[in-house]
């Protein structure tokens, strides 16, 4: 009896690869949030570890380019991705215009003198501060995660297709995310344009915006005379016509913006302002209550995408961070409770409704292969019965050739154009990551 001297292959490398595929994204995401929180706990360690973490993640992504087999699927998703991005940018521009309008139309004096709305959610959190242990209260107050964190977590989710942690294509997932975000931002702008609500922070407008103190002539005519007098409101309802005279103000600046001068009535520039574009860049999150919360919408969409694409313990942890972020928005009075509640269910419903954007692109090669196999099934069975191995091989070869077999697009078989597309896609995505990280760090 002969004994084999060859040692069996160790299962550990395969297990390690499987573990990294199944849990690596969750560990990386939690590491990112934890390292970034060091900016508060230990700024020195944060300055050391954050560049190292981002460098490791970027190099890991770049190193996977030659081995990624789904570039044809990414190429098919490129056009929807670009279209979704342009749609999102358009809605963000409309939202910035709307934010400036609702802030400027009533004038600075209105912001200073209008009291915040009563918010029972804020009352509840203040009551819990008296009942809960101080350690728990400090955890609830901690600024663990913000808007740019949720954006970065989604970017990490999309990049994980390179490691087969998430179904390809990443651009398809990104297209659905941006399209859903665009719809959500558009609905949000329409909502807060419909009724102007006072800020939960009455000093915000004075600190952030340079706008005329008096209201715009539209507000002077249709709002101011009927703002507080109940008899005037009754008469307005009965007549269904604005009847009060309007005081004329002459100190509104009207710069020459050429073909964009129609925006002056919406943006109300002062002597300190430049072009219309510079005003929109300063809009930020606004100072009125903007129903519903854009921060919570981003957080919810990220959590929904993560849950559907990846799941696992990290998905549960992410939803806990979403809840933590919501109570902080209310606690710090960036939003009323209703803004966060509405954003929560709007984000969930919108993500469900945009499922028609089929993110894991259908495997056309597999479908073609099955279709071809169905057509030659009889011939294949006959060849098998006749023990005609050569005929079986020819038939199977015919199936492979008829399917296109995109899965064989490996490092040695990529065309030059596909190489350029893959490298360009990764470079573009990394640039977007850096821009998002720097431009959204202030919310």
PDB file of N, CA and C in Angstrom, residues 258-348:
ATOM      1  N   UNK A 258     -27.726  90.008 -17.404  1.00  0.00           N
ATOM      2  CA  UNK A 258     -28.010  89.633 -18.784  1.00  0.00           C
ATOM      3  C   UNK A 258     -29.278  88.807 -18.895  1.00  0.00           C
ATOM      4  N   UNK A 259     -29.160  87.676 -19.571  1.00  0.00           N
ATOM      5  CA  UNK A 259     -30.328  86.818 -19.785  1.00  0.00           C
ATOM      6  C   UNK A 259     -30.812  86.152 -18.500  1.00  0.00           C
ATOM      7  N   UNK A 260     -30.004  86.188 -17.429  1.00  0.00           N
ATOM      8  CA  UNK A 260     -30.389  85.573 -16.158  1.00  0.00           C
ATOM      9  C   UNK A 260     -30.973  86.597 -15.187  1.00  0.00           C
ATOM     10  N   UNK A 261     -31.293  87.817 -15.666  1.00  0.00           N
ATOM     11  CA  UNK A 261     -31.799  88.867 -14.778  1.00  0.00           C
ATOM     12  C   UNK A 261     -33.145  88.513 -14.162  1.00  0.00           C
ATOM     13  N   UNK A 262     -33.875  87.580 -14.782  1.00  0.00           N
ATOM     14  CA  UNK A 262     -35.161  87.182 -14.195  1.00  0.00           C
ATOM     15  C   UNK A 262     -34.981  86.530 -12.823  1.00  0.00           C
ATOM     16  N   UNK A 263     -33.765  86.058 -12.525  1.00  0.00           N
ATOM     17  CA  UNK A 263     -33.511  85.428 -11.232  1.00  0.00           C
ATOM     18  C   UNK A 263     -33.405  86.432 -10.095  1.00  0.00           C
ATOM     19  N   UNK A 264     -33.301  87.727 -10.417  1.00  0.00           N
ATOM     20  CA  UNK A 264     -33.138  88.746  -9.372  1.00  0.00           C
ATOM     21  C   UNK A 264     -34.305  88.713  -8.396  1.00  0.00           C
ATOM     22  N   UNK A 265     -35.531  88.557  -8.909  1.00  0.00           N
ATOM     23  CA  UNK A 265     -36.704  88.519  -8.033  1.00  0.00           C
ATOM     24  C   UNK A 265     -36.706  87.310  -7.112  1.00  0.00           C
ATOM     25  N   UNK A 266     -36.018  86.248  -7.496  1.00  0.00           N
ATOM     26  CA  UNK A 266     -35.985  85.039  -6.672  1.00  0.00           C
ATOM     27  C   UNK A 266     -34.803  85.046  -5.700  1.00  0.00           C
ATOM     28  N   UNK A 267     -33.667  85.573  -6.141  1.00  0.00           N
ATOM     29  CA  UNK A 267     -32.449  85.522  -5.326  1.00  0.00           C
ATOM     30  C   UNK A 267     -32.237  86.767  -4.481  1.00  0.00           C
ATOM     31  N   UNK A 268     -32.798  87.929  -4.885  1.00  0.00           N
ATOM     32  CA  UNK A 268     -32.693  89.196  -4.155  1.00  0.00           C
ATOM     33  C   UNK A 268     -31.249  89.496  -3.743  1.00  0.00           C
ATOM     34  N   UNK A 269     -30.373  89.770  -4.674  1.00  0.00           N
ATOM     35  CA  UNK A 269     -28.972  90.051  -4.339  1.00  0.00           C
ATOM     36  C   UNK A 269     -28.825  91.388  -3.631  1.00  0.00           C
ATOM     37  N   UNK A 270     -27.748  91.530  -2.855  1.00  0.00           N
ATOM     38  CA  UNK A 270     -27.413  92.790  -2.188  1.00  0.00           C
ATOM     39  C   UNK A 270     -26.160  93.361  -2.838  1.00  0.00           C
ATOM     40  N   UNK A 271     -25.702  94.489  -2.317  1.00  0.00           N
ATOM     41  CA  UNK A 271     -24.514  95.145  -2.881  1.00  0.00           C
ATOM     42  C   UNK A 271     -23.259  94.324  -2.644  1.00  0.00           C
ATOM     43  N   UNK A 272     -23.331  93.327  -1.752  1.00  0.00           N
ATOM     44  CA  UNK A 272     -22.153  92.522  -1.430  1.00  0.00           C
ATOM     45  C   UNK A 272     -22.066  91.261  -2.294  1.00  0.00           C
ATOM     46  N   UNK A 273     -23.083  91.006  -3.071  1.00  0.00           N
ATOM     47  CA  UNK A 273     -23.138  89.766  -3.837  1.00  0.00           C
ATOM     48  C   UNK A 273     -22.608  89.956  -5.252  1.00  0.00           C
ATOM     49  N   UNK A 274     -22.175  88.844  -5.846  1.00  0.00           N
ATOM     50  CA  UNK A 274     -21.663  88.879  -7.210  1.00  0.00           C
ATOM     51  C   UNK A 274     -22.666  88.331  -8.192  1.00  0.00           C
ATOM     52  N   UNK A 275     -22.275  87.293  -8.921  1.00  0.00           N
ATOM     53  CA  UNK A 275     -23.134  86.709  -9.933  1.00  0.00           C
ATOM     54  C   UNK A 275     -24.210  85.835  -9.296  1.00  0.00           C
ATOM     55  N   UNK A 276     -25.177  85.461 -10.113  1.00  0.00           N
ATOM     56  CA  UNK A 276     -26.240  84.577  -9.641  1.00  0.00           C
ATOM     57  C   UNK A 276     -25.684  83.220  -9.248  1.00  0.00           C
ATOM     58  N   UNK A 277     -24.647  82.781  -9.947  1.00  0.00           N
ATOM     59  CA  UNK A 277     -24.068  81.467  -9.642  1.00  0.00           C
ATOM     60  C   UNK A 277     -23.399  81.472  -8.269  1.00  0.00           C
ATOM     61  N   UNK A 278     -22.702  82.570  -7.941  1.00  0.00           N
ATOM     62  CA  UNK A 278     -22.052  82.653  -6.630  1.00  0.00           C
ATOM     63  C   UNK A 278     -23.085  82.654  -5.505  1.00  0.00           C
ATOM     64  N   UNK A 279     -24.261  83.247  -5.748  1.00  0.00           N
ATOM     65  CA  UNK A 279     -25.316  83.225  -4.738  1.00  0.00           C
ATOM     66  C   UNK A 279     -25.838  81.811  -4.512  1.00  0.00           C
ATOM     67  N   UNK A 280     -26.015  81.083  -5.596  1.00  0.00           N
ATOM     68  CA  UNK A 280     -26.534  79.718  -5.455  1.00  0.00           C
ATOM     69  C   UNK A 280     -25.540  78.817  -4.732  1.00  0.00           C
ATOM     70  N   UNK A 281     -24.252  79.045  -4.938  1.00  0.00           N
ATOM     71  CA  UNK A 281     -23.248  78.226  -4.245  1.00  0.00           C
ATOM     72  C   UNK A 281     -23.292  78.461  -2.736  1.00  0.00           C
ATOM     73  N   UNK A 282     -23.757  79.645  -2.316  1.00  0.00           N
ATOM     74  CA  UNK A 282     -23.817  79.960  -0.891  1.00  0.00           C
ATOM     75  C   UNK A 282     -25.117  79.497  -0.245  1.00  0.00           C
ATOM     76  N   UNK A 283     -26.022  78.919  -1.043  1.00  0.00           N
ATOM     77  CA  UNK A 283     -27.328  78.560  -0.491  1.00  0.00           C
ATOM     78  C   UNK A 283     -27.200  77.515   0.613  1.00  0.00           C
ATOM     79  N   UNK A 284     -26.334  76.523   0.407  1.00  0.00           N
ATOM     80  CA  UNK A 284     -26.128  75.501   1.428  1.00  0.00           C
ATOM     81  C   UNK A 284     -27.424  74.797   1.783  1.00  0.00           C
ATOM     82  N   UNK A 285     -27.589  74.535   3.081  1.00  0.00           N
ATOM     83  CA  UNK A 285     -28.803  73.867   3.533  1.00  0.00           C
ATOM     84  C   UNK A 285     -29.936  74.807   3.833  1.00  0.00           C
ATOM     85  N   UNK A 286     -29.734  76.128   3.642  1.00  0.00           N
ATOM     86  CA  UNK A 286     -30.813  77.068   3.916  1.00  0.00           C
ATOM     87  C   UNK A 286     -30.997  77.319   5.394  1.00  0.00           C
ATOM     88  N   UNK A 287     -31.924  78.216   5.705  1.00  0.00           N
ATOM     89  CA  UNK A 287     -32.204  78.537   7.106  1.00  0.00           C
ATOM     90  C   UNK A 287     -33.670  78.376   7.473  1.00  0.00           C
ATOM     91  N   UNK A 288     -34.555  78.338   6.496  1.00  0.00           N
ATOM     92  CA  UNK A 288     -35.943  77.994   6.803  1.00  0.00           C
ATOM     93  C   UNK A 288     -36.026  76.513   7.138  1.00  0.00           C
ATOM     94  N   UNK A 289     -37.177  76.122   7.667  1.00  0.00           N
ATOM     95  CA  UNK A 289     -37.384  74.688   7.791  1.00  0.00           C
ATOM     96  C   UNK A 289     -37.709  74.147   6.413  1.00  0.00           C
ATOM     97  N   UNK A 290     -36.872  73.267   5.927  1.00  0.00           N
ATOM     98  CA  UNK A 290     -37.023  72.731   4.582  1.00  0.00           C
ATOM     99  C   UNK A 290     -37.586  71.317   4.681  1.00  0.00           C
ATOM    100  N   UNK A 291     -38.897  71.229   4.543  1.00  0.00           N
ATOM    101  CA  UNK A 291     -39.600  69.961   4.642  1.00  0.00           C
ATOM    102  C   UNK A 291     -39.463  69.206   3.314  1.00  0.00           C
ATOM    103  N   UNK A 292     -38.841  68.036   3.300  1.00  0.00           N
ATOM    104  CA  UNK A 292     -38.361  67.218   4.380  1.00  0.00           C
ATOM    105  C   UNK A 292     -36.841  67.266   4.428  1.00  0.00           C
ATOM    106  N   UNK A 293     -36.229  66.559   5.383  1.00  0.00           N
ATOM    107  CA  UNK A 293     -34.790  66.651   5.598  1.00  0.00           C
ATOM    108  C   UNK A 293     -33.993  65.993   4.461  1.00  0.00           C
ATOM    109  N   UNK A 294     -33.124  66.777   3.831  1.00  0.00           N
ATOM    110  CA  UNK A 294     -32.250  66.224   2.799  1.00  0.00           C
ATOM    111  C   UNK A 294     -31.186  65.319   3.374  1.00  0.00           C
ATOM    112  N   UNK A 295     -30.696  65.638   4.588  1.00  0.00           N
ATOM    113  CA  UNK A 295     -29.695  64.789   5.234  1.00  0.00           C
ATOM    114  C   UNK A 295     -30.250  63.387   5.492  1.00  0.00           C
ATOM    115  N   UNK A 296     -31.463  63.343   6.032  1.00  0.00           N
ATOM    116  CA  UNK A 296     -32.067  62.045   6.344  1.00  0.00           C
ATOM    117  C   UNK A 296     -32.377  61.282   5.060  1.00  0.00           C
ATOM    118  N   UNK A 297     -32.775  61.975   4.009  1.00  0.00           N
ATOM    119  CA  UNK A 297     -33.037  61.305   2.728  1.00  0.00           C
ATOM    120  C   UNK A 297     -31.785  60.597   2.231  1.00  0.00           C
ATOM    121  N   UNK A 298     -30.635  61.276   2.272  1.00  0.00           N
ATOM    122  CA  UNK A 298     -29.376  60.658   1.847  1.00  0.00           C
ATOM    123  C   UNK A 298     -29.059  59.442   2.708  1.00  0.00           C
ATOM    124  N   UNK A 299     -29.235  59.590   4.012  1.00  0.00           N
ATOM    125  CA  UNK A 299     -28.934  58.487   4.931  1.00  0.00           C
ATOM    126  C   UNK A 299     -29.820  57.277   4.656  1.00  0.00           C
ATOM    127  N   UNK A 300     -31.110  57.513   4.443  1.00  0.00           N
ATOM    128  CA  UNK A 300     -32.048  56.413   4.226  1.00  0.00           C
ATOM    129  C   UNK A 300     -31.773  55.715   2.895  1.00  0.00           C
ATOM    130  N   UNK A 301     -31.515  56.486   1.844  1.00  0.00           N
ATOM    131  CA  UNK A 301     -31.230  55.870   0.548  1.00  0.00           C
ATOM    132  C   UNK A 301     -29.958  55.031   0.609  1.00  0.00           C
ATOM    133  N   UNK A 302     -28.948  55.508   1.336  1.00  0.00           N
ATOM    134  CA  UNK A 302     -27.721  54.724   1.499  1.00  0.00           C
ATOM    135  C   UNK A 302     -28.007  53.424   2.238  1.00  0.00           C
ATOM    136  N   UNK A 303     -28.797  53.525   3.307  1.00  0.00           N
ATOM    137  CA  UNK A 303     -29.120  52.320   4.080  1.00  0.00           C
ATOM    138  C   UNK A 303     -29.963  51.344   3.262  1.00  0.00           C
ATOM    139  N   UNK A 304     -30.887  51.851   2.456  1.00  0.00           N
ATOM    140  CA  UNK A 304     -31.706  50.967   1.619  1.00  0.00           C
ATOM    141  C   UNK A 304     -30.845  50.266   0.572  1.00  0.00           C
ATOM    142  N   UNK A 305     -29.955  51.016  -0.074  1.00  0.00           N
ATOM    143  CA  UNK A 305     -29.072  50.408  -1.064  1.00  0.00           C
ATOM    144  C   UNK A 305     -28.181  49.362  -0.413  1.00  0.00           C
ATOM    145  N   UNK A 306     -27.658  49.676   0.753  1.00  0.00           N
ATOM    146  CA  UNK A 306     -26.770  48.751   1.469  1.00  0.00           C
ATOM    147  C   UNK A 306     -27.520  47.475   1.847  1.00  0.00           C
ATOM    148  N   UNK A 307     -28.741  47.632   2.364  1.00  0.00           N
ATOM    149  CA  UNK A 307     -29.522  46.471   2.791  1.00  0.00           C
ATOM    150  C   UNK A 307     -29.840  45.556   1.622  1.00  0.00           C
ATOM    151  N   UNK A 308     -30.221  46.153   0.484  1.00  0.00           N
ATOM    152  CA  UNK A 308     -30.586  45.343  -0.680  1.00  0.00           C
ATOM    153  C   UNK A 308     -29.377  44.698  -1.344  1.00  0.00           C
ATOM    154  N   UNK A 309     -28.272  45.440  -1.402  1.00  0.00           N
ATOM    155  CA  UNK A 309     -27.118  44.940  -2.151  1.00  0.00           C
ATOM    156  C   UNK A 309     -26.195  44.064  -1.317  1.00  0.00           C
ATOM    157  N   UNK A 310     -26.117  44.321  -0.017  1.00  0.00           N
ATOM    158  CA  UNK A 310     -25.096  43.651   0.792  1.00  0.00           C
ATOM    159  C   UNK A 310     -25.688  42.945   2.010  1.00  0.00           C
ATOM    160  N   UNK A 311     -26.490  43.668   2.796  1.00  0.00           N
ATOM    161  CA  UNK A 311     -27.114  43.065   3.972  1.00  0.00           C
ATOM    162  C   UNK A 311     -26.120  42.765   5.078  1.00  0.00           C
ATOM    163  N   UNK A 312     -26.463  41.817   5.940  1.00  0.00           N
ATOM    164  CA  UNK A 312     -25.552  41.402   7.004  1.00  0.00           C
ATOM    165  C   UNK A 312     -25.549  42.336   8.204  1.00  0.00           C
ATOM    166  N   UNK A 313     -24.591  42.090   9.097  1.00  0.00           N
ATOM    167  CA  UNK A 313     -24.520  42.872  10.346  1.00  0.00           C
ATOM    168  C   UNK A 313     -24.259  44.338  10.078  1.00  0.00           C
ATOM    169  N   UNK A 314     -23.493  44.644   9.024  1.00  0.00           N
ATOM    170  CA  UNK A 314     -23.184  46.035   8.731  1.00  0.00           C
ATOM    171  C   UNK A 314     -24.427  46.806   8.313  1.00  0.00           C
ATOM    172  N   UNK A 315     -25.395  46.115   7.706  1.00  0.00           N
ATOM    173  CA  UNK A 315     -26.644  46.764   7.342  1.00  0.00           C
ATOM    174  C   UNK A 315     -27.421  47.178   8.587  1.00  0.00           C
ATOM    175  N   UNK A 316     -27.477  46.292   9.567  1.00  0.00           N
ATOM    176  CA  UNK A 316     -28.146  46.633  10.831  1.00  0.00           C
ATOM    177  C   UNK A 316     -27.434  47.779  11.528  1.00  0.00           C
ATOM    178  N   UNK A 317     -26.097  47.753  11.512  1.00  0.00           N
ATOM    179  CA  UNK A 317     -25.328  48.843  12.130  1.00  0.00           C
ATOM    180  C   UNK A 317     -25.579  50.167  11.411  1.00  0.00           C
ATOM    181  N   UNK A 318     -25.725  50.107  10.095  1.00  0.00           N
ATOM    182  CA  UNK A 318     -25.959  51.326   9.327  1.00  0.00           C
ATOM    183  C   UNK A 318     -27.322  51.922   9.656  1.00  0.00           C
ATOM    184  N   UNK A 319     -28.339  51.082   9.822  1.00  0.00           N
ATOM    185  CA  UNK A 319     -29.652  51.601  10.191  1.00  0.00           C
ATOM    186  C   UNK A 319     -29.639  52.217  11.588  1.00  0.00           C
ATOM    187  N   UNK A 320     -28.833  51.658  12.485  1.00  0.00           N
ATOM    188  CA  UNK A 320     -28.678  52.281  13.801  1.00  0.00           C
ATOM    189  C   UNK A 320     -28.048  53.667  13.671  1.00  0.00           C
ATOM    190  N   UNK A 321     -27.081  53.802  12.773  1.00  0.00           N
ATOM    191  CA  UNK A 321     -26.464  55.106  12.541  1.00  0.00           C
ATOM    192  C   UNK A 321     -27.461  56.079  11.912  1.00  0.00           C
ATOM    193  N   UNK A 322     -28.347  55.566  11.062  1.00  0.00           N
ATOM    194  CA  UNK A 322     -29.394  56.426  10.487  1.00  0.00           C
ATOM    195  C   UNK A 322     -30.296  56.959  11.602  1.00  0.00           C
ATOM    196  N   UNK A 323     -30.717  56.078  12.500  1.00  0.00           N
ATOM    197  CA  UNK A 323     -31.562  56.510  13.617  1.00  0.00           C
ATOM    198  C   UNK A 323     -30.837  57.506  14.509  1.00  0.00           C
ATOM    199  N   UNK A 324     -29.546  57.276  14.723  1.00  0.00           N
ATOM    200  CA  UNK A 324     -28.741  58.200  15.531  1.00  0.00           C
ATOM    201  C   UNK A 324     -28.667  59.563  14.842  1.00  0.00           C
ATOM    202  N   UNK A 325     -28.483  59.547  13.535  1.00  0.00           N
ATOM    203  CA  UNK A 325     -28.408  60.795  12.787  1.00  0.00           C
ATOM    204  C   UNK A 325     -29.737  61.551  12.839  1.00  0.00           C
ATOM    205  N   UNK A 326     -30.859  60.830  12.787  1.00  0.00           N
ATOM    206  CA  UNK A 326     -32.181  61.463  12.828  1.00  0.00           C
ATOM    207  C   UNK A 326     -32.397  62.179  14.158  1.00  0.00           C
ATOM    208  N   UNK A 327     -32.099  61.492  15.261  1.00  0.00           N
ATOM    209  CA  UNK A 327     -32.340  62.149  16.544  1.00  0.00           C
ATOM    210  C   UNK A 327     -31.395  63.326  16.760  1.00  0.00           C
ATOM    211  N   UNK A 328     -30.211  63.270  16.136  1.00  0.00           N
ATOM    212  CA  UNK A 328     -29.299  64.417  16.243  1.00  0.00           C
ATOM    213  C   UNK A 328     -29.805  65.609  15.439  1.00  0.00           C
ATOM    214  N   UNK A 329     -30.381  65.353  14.266  1.00  0.00           N
ATOM    215  CA  UNK A 329     -30.974  66.435  13.477  1.00  0.00           C
ATOM    216  C   UNK A 329     -32.039  67.167  14.287  1.00  0.00           C
ATOM    217  N   UNK A 330     -32.849  66.390  15.024  1.00  0.00           N
ATOM    218  CA  UNK A 330     -33.909  66.993  15.841  1.00  0.00           C
ATOM    219  C   UNK A 330     -33.316  67.644  17.080  1.00  0.00           C
ATOM    220  N   UNK A 331     -32.383  66.965  17.737  1.00  0.00           N
ATOM    221  CA  UNK A 331     -31.781  67.468  18.974  1.00  0.00           C
ATOM    222  C   UNK A 331     -31.068  68.786  18.747  1.00  0.00           C
ATOM    223  N   UNK A 332     -30.329  68.895  17.652  1.00  0.00           N
ATOM    224  CA  UNK A 332     -29.571  70.108  17.366  1.00  0.00           C
ATOM    225  C   UNK A 332     -30.390  71.151  16.607  1.00  0.00           C
ATOM    226  N   UNK A 333     -31.657  70.830  16.363  1.00  0.00           N
ATOM    227  CA  UNK A 333     -32.626  71.742  15.740  1.00  0.00           C
ATOM    228  C   UNK A 333     -32.213  72.190  14.347  1.00  0.00           C
ATOM    229  N   UNK A 334     -31.651  71.253  13.596  1.00  0.00           N
ATOM    230  CA  UNK A 334     -31.465  71.504  12.178  1.00  0.00           C
ATOM    231  C   UNK A 334     -32.784  71.284  11.435  1.00  0.00           C
ATOM    232  N   UNK A 335     -33.631  70.435  12.012  1.00  0.00           N
ATOM    233  CA  UNK A 335     -34.935  70.142  11.421  1.00  0.00           C
ATOM    234  C   UNK A 335     -35.942  69.890  12.525  1.00  0.00           C
ATOM    235  N   UNK A 336     -37.227  70.066  12.168  1.00  0.00           N
ATOM    236  CA  UNK A 336     -38.300  69.616  13.043  1.00  0.00           C
ATOM    237  C   UNK A 336     -38.451  68.105  12.899  1.00  0.00           C
ATOM    238  N   UNK A 337     -39.140  67.513  13.864  1.00  0.00           N
ATOM    239  CA  UNK A 337     -39.321  66.053  13.840  1.00  0.00           C
ATOM    240  C   UNK A 337     -40.067  65.597  12.594  1.00  0.00           C
ATOM    241  N   UNK A 338     -41.049  66.391  12.149  1.00  0.00           N
ATOM    242  CA  UNK A 338     -41.832  65.997  10.983  1.00  0.00           C
ATOM    243  C   UNK A 338     -40.951  65.876   9.746  1.00  0.00           C
ATOM    244  N   UNK A 339     -39.929  66.715   9.626  1.00  0.00           N
ATOM    245  CA  UNK A 339     -39.031  66.650   8.469  1.00  0.00           C
ATOM    246  C   UNK A 339     -38.313  65.312   8.407  1.00  0.00           C
ATOM    247  N   UNK A 340     -37.876  64.843   9.556  1.00  0.00           N
ATOM    248  CA  UNK A 340     -37.121  63.587   9.606  1.00  0.00           C
ATOM    249  C   UNK A 340     -38.028  62.377   9.408  1.00  0.00           C
ATOM    250  N   UNK A 341     -39.231  62.435   9.992  1.00  0.00           N
ATOM    251  CA  UNK A 341     -40.166  61.322   9.834  1.00  0.00           C
ATOM    252  C   UNK A 341     -40.581  61.182   8.371  1.00  0.00           C
ATOM    253  N   UNK A 342     -40.907  62.315   7.728  1.00  0.00           N
ATOM    254  CA  UNK A 342     -41.317  62.269   6.326  1.00  0.00           C
ATOM    255  C   UNK A 342     -40.163  61.779   5.448  1.00  0.00           C
ATOM    256  N   UNK A 343     -38.944  62.282   5.698  1.00  0.00           N
ATOM    257  CA  UNK A 343     -37.788  61.856   4.905  1.00  0.00           C
ATOM    258  C   UNK A 343     -37.539  60.360   5.056  1.00  0.00           C
ATOM    259  N   UNK A 344     -37.827  59.810   6.236  1.00  0.00           N
ATOM    260  CA  UNK A 344     -37.605  58.386   6.479  1.00  0.00           C
ATOM    261  C   UNK A 344     -38.494  57.535   5.583  1.00  0.00           C
ATOM    262  N   UNK A 345     -39.790  57.811   5.580  1.00  0.00           N
ATOM    263  CA  UNK A 345     -40.642  56.937   4.768  1.00  0.00           C
ATOM    264  C   UNK A 345     -40.622  57.312   3.291  1.00  0.00           C
ATOM    265  N   UNK A 346     -40.339  58.575   2.965  1.00  0.00           N
ATOM    266  CA  UNK A 346     -40.202  58.938   1.552  1.00  0.00           C
ATOM    267  C   UNK A 346     -38.987  58.229   0.942  1.00  0.00           C
ATOM    268  N   UNK A 347     -37.868  58.215   1.680  1.00  0.00           N
ATOM    269  CA  UNK A 347     -36.670  57.540   1.181  1.00  0.00           C
ATOM    270  C   UNK A 347     -36.903  56.057   0.952  1.00  0.00           C
ATOM    271  N   UNK A 348     -37.579  55.393   1.894  1.00  0.00           N
ATOM    272  CA  UNK A 348     -37.857  53.962   1.754  1.00  0.00           C
ATOM    273  C   UNK A 348     -38.765  53.703   0.553  1.00  0.00           C
TER     274      UNK A 348
END
